[in-house]
Amino acid sequence: MQPVTTIHSRTIVLATRDIDTDQIIPARYLTSTERQGFGKALFHDLRYDKNGDVIADFPLNKPEAAGCEVLVAGNNFGCGSSREHAPWAMLDYGIRAVISTEIADIFRNNALKNGLIPIVVDTDTHAWLLEHPGVEVDIDVRAAKLTITGDREVHFQIDAFARFCLVEGIDQLGFLQKQLEAIQIFEEKRSWKP
Amino acid sequence: MKMRGLTLFEKVWNDHIVAGETPATPAVLYVDLHLIHEVTTPQAFALLHERGLPVRRPDLTLATMDHSTPTTPVFSFKDLAVVGESAARQIAQMEKNCKDFGIELLGFESEARGIVHVIGPELGATQPGKTIVCGDSHTSTHGAFGALAFGIGTTEVGHVLATQCLLQRKPRTLSIEVTGQLAEGVCAKDLILAIIGQIGVDGGTGHVLEFRGPAISSMGMEARMTICNMSIEAGARAGMVAPDDTTFEYLHDRPRSPKGSEWDRAVARWRELVSDPEARFDRSVSIDAQSLEPMVTFGTNPGMVVGVNSPVPADDVADPSFRKALEYMRVEPGKPLSANQVDVVFVGSCTNSRLSDLQQAADVLKGHKVAAGVRMLVVPGSVQVKKAAESIGLDRIFIEAGAEWREPGCSMCLGMNGDIVGNGQLCVSTSNRNFEGRQGIGARTILASPMTAAASAVRGRVADPRTIE
Ligand code: SF4
């Protein structure tokens, strides 16, 4: 995995609460057996209408959204299914961080394992970001710090281990494989066997 | 020194720690049962291939195909027409991966095939005290047996395939005490919808729920599965119910449950799996079962619920997300849902496709017809459920009423296999998610119990099952 240390971008705002994984990527696009290519389906049914035409006023479709890597979303982003296709689609599209007041557990886990940074901020900061789409933000993963328009600094929580893996570009499977001896001992010593 | 009491969750968690959690590193948690299906595994197997890794414990891995599989009745599974080339490729890939890595696949020809969360318990593979994971959020279902069961992403599926372990931070605990008993015509689905309505779709985030109290103890296993199944809809990591005699009776003599003296030893161990009286939960809430009526959703998440006879609430209309949901659903605040014409009724999914669910729907439907203009689809959760239902004539009741009786699978729950709700159509569904577009582009989903779904099929409008004679 490529290390992820800093992100500098303008924001796109999707103010809706409870954006679920079916909205992030509808199930009918999950039949691919690859990891790449899901960006086309990102927010598909919000980006395109029934006839497949672009919905011009959807935030991702606006000209100013081009090149933005940070999404600010309503509370409880990524709820619903465990599909890792959701962060894959976001990354494939070019979104590298998501900011909200709450991010669903499984989505957050999946995001971190793929280098998409989930950032939970306080409600005041969030409300301000929702009201000011397109502002410049800087994310420093190592310092767990979000800087808004160059001057307002907000610290966010990020699991120490996940952060270490992100900034070093280490994948977690490697860490688990180093535990194989302990796993074997655990299997042998258990009082019951599954 | 007296030890502080432990919760059910903590007992199961502690029993599976290979390496403890530190501030710098998460715990290494051992997995006793890894369930896999065709949609969330291909990329995980690809990773193993890339790195030349074997599956560490194929014997603790169980595979089936359910999400993109067709449900149209045929004489031989060989004739099944899979919708779409890429779905067919995904299914073929699953067969190949299981063969390459030596994993048992309960495939098309298997009598044990079905929705992954229906067959695990049915086979007796789901047992108290186990850690169970699957690349599927409704893995929480298995918590009904006192297992710690939760959904994981595809990267984690790869971790478990390769090491049989997961890296996890310990979740917090939330006790949900259900007092009193459910009234006639009100069931587990209504209760869990009411709970989600009360705590919210993010009310359980970061927590493992334990459902407790008299209403839970007196429930059968299938009802408990319905409850735990939807824990994820409250954002919870998992849901659990302490195992008891009802659990043991259900598991006794299942194909994969322990036998003979092993059974006795297992039950003795399982009996310890209750929260100690002095155990402390991080949070607690309680809900009264007695006063509940059948519940239905009116919006686009499972927390937007209301009693079947109550009007759509108007209190949140200032909130744009709330208004957007109502606009999508084409329902009006202050008006009852029965004002809307129903187009489709779906009875199925890992929430409500077991024998008792089908029985409850059939009991309401018996002697009635599905209303003109309504399409009703009944999809049993597994081959075994289908057979059991047919042996007591439930299929006849459905077919005679004008419903379609299908082969098992996820079907219209997520519309991946071609079973979809048409654009703009209103569907009363026994599944678990009413998200925008979940059942098809523009599909408007109302979540309900099997009884409410059947009653709505009869009336052609959202209806209270207690009003059908
Ligand atoms: S029935 Fe629906 S919720 Fe359950 S496993 Fe299948 S798709 Fe997921």
XYZ file of C-alpha atoms in Angstrom, chain A residues 7-178:
172
model
C -3.890 15.585 1.694
C -4.456 19.076 0.395
C -7.745 19.736 -1.369
C -10.912 21.740 -1.632
C -14.025 20.092 -0.200
C -17.169 18.715 -1.771
C -20.217 18.802 0.508
C -22.979 16.184 0.668
C -25.025 17.423 3.593
C -27.498 14.536 3.749
C -27.487 12.470 6.948
C -27.120 8.679 7.024
C -25.677 8.250 3.535
C -25.633 4.469 3.327
C -23.439 2.115 1.356
C -26.258 1.399 -1.108
C -26.163 5.079 -2.058
C -22.375 5.092 -2.192
C -22.465 2.136 -4.573
C -25.688 0.330 -5.515
C -25.649 -3.460 -5.217
C -26.068 -4.033 -8.931
C -22.503 -2.825 -9.422
C -21.025 -5.342 -7.013
C -20.642 -8.235 -9.408
C -17.127 -7.332 -10.486
C -14.374 -9.537 -9.109
C -11.772 -6.739 -9.326
C -10.885 -3.941 -6.901
C -10.600 -1.250 -9.547
C -13.184 0.440 -11.696
C -15.879 1.076 -9.091
C -15.442 4.875 -9.325
C -17.840 4.935 -12.269
C -20.588 3.619 -10.011
C -19.869 5.945 -7.063
C -23.130 7.592 -5.909
C -24.517 6.356 -9.202
C -28.195 6.907 -8.558
C -27.534 10.343 -7.112
C -25.283 11.389 -9.988
C -27.470 10.157 -12.838
C -31.209 10.255 -13.417
C -33.489 7.477 -14.672
C -32.375 8.018 -18.238
C -28.724 7.911 -17.324
C -28.335 11.673 -17.750
C -26.084 13.637 -15.429
C -27.939 15.432 -12.611
C -26.244 18.807 -12.907
C -26.878 20.121 -9.422
C -25.597 17.045 -7.563
C -22.453 18.327 -5.777
C -20.068 15.837 -7.414
C -21.281 16.861 -10.840
C -20.617 20.568 -10.415
C -17.621 21.937 -12.292
C -15.995 23.167 -9.068
C -15.985 19.593 -7.686
C -13.458 18.456 -10.275
C -10.271 17.338 -8.595
C -11.621 17.611 -5.036
C -10.289 14.843 -2.812
C -12.141 15.557 0.434
C -15.823 14.864 0.991
C -17.750 16.506 3.836
C -20.868 14.447 4.542
C -23.851 14.521 6.895
C -23.874 12.619 10.168
C -23.504 8.797 10.188
C -21.833 8.422 6.822
C -21.344 4.891 5.424
C -24.019 3.096 7.408
C -25.435 -0.163 6.091
C -23.629 -2.976 4.419
C -20.054 -4.155 4.882
C -19.236 -3.817 1.172
C -15.642 -2.657 0.824
C -16.670 -1.647 -2.675
C -17.826 1.615 -1.027
C -14.325 2.893 -0.100
C -12.920 1.294 -3.272
C -15.386 3.338 -5.320
C -14.526 6.544 -3.463
C -10.790 6.057 -3.904
C -11.164 5.003 -7.518
C -13.122 8.209 -8.113
C -10.434 10.260 -6.396
C -11.837 10.924 -2.935
C -9.182 10.340 -0.280
C -10.827 11.555 2.920
C -14.321 11.873 4.326
C -15.303 14.253 7.122
C -18.451 13.850 9.224
C -19.686 13.926 12.801
C -20.017 10.144 12.798
C -18.802 7.440 10.451
C -20.237 3.919 10.578
C -17.984 1.231 12.118
C -17.527 -1.197 9.251
C -17.153 1.545 6.661
C -14.511 3.253 8.814
C -12.566 0.001 9.202
C -12.720 -0.700 5.493
C -11.706 2.856 4.649
C -8.621 2.770 6.850
C -7.470 -0.492 5.320
C -7.479 1.087 1.883
C -5.965 4.471 2.627
C -9.202 6.483 2.695
C -9.067 8.735 5.767
C -12.235 8.887 7.898
C -12.310 12.071 9.969
C -14.813 12.715 12.736
C -15.086 16.342 13.828
C -17.173 18.231 16.385
C -20.606 19.517 15.385
C -19.528 23.184 15.168
C -16.672 22.473 12.793
C -18.941 20.157 10.835
C -21.723 22.726 10.555
C -19.215 25.302 9.327
C -17.802 22.926 6.726
C -21.296 22.033 5.513
C -22.052 25.699 4.998
C -18.807 26.425 3.166
C -18.355 23.964 0.317
C -15.170 24.278 -1.650
C -12.941 25.507 1.175
C -9.295 24.470 1.203
C -8.351 21.877 3.793
C -5.090 20.225 4.751
C -5.006 16.841 6.391
C -1.912 15.700 8.240
C -2.387 12.034 9.046
C 0.715 11.691 11.222
C -0.343 14.615 13.416
C -4.053 13.659 13.154
C -4.750 17.255 12.296
C -7.180 18.930 9.931
C -6.427 22.527 8.958
C -9.250 24.515 7.428
C -8.502 27.462 5.117
C -4.951 27.504 6.365
C -5.713 28.766 9.863
C -8.315 26.802 11.770
C -6.805 23.618 13.263
C -8.880 20.673 14.396
C -7.453 17.456 15.823
C -9.204 14.205 15.072
C -9.088 10.715 16.513
C -7.458 7.989 14.503
C -6.510 4.577 15.810
C -2.773 4.562 16.529
C -2.175 1.309 14.707
C -4.206 2.286 11.660
C -2.313 5.569 11.522
C 1.032 3.814 11.741
C 0.049 1.508 8.867
C -1.194 4.463 6.782
C 1.850 6.666 7.134
C 4.289 3.797 6.702
C 2.310 2.242 3.860
C 2.206 -1.098 5.692
C -0.634 -3.506 5.142
C -2.154 -5.127 8.192
C -1.963 -8.653 6.861
C 1.814 -8.508 7.230
C 1.400 -7.694 10.922
C -1.042 -10.566 11.403
C 1.260 -13.014 9.685
C 3.957 -12.216 12.233
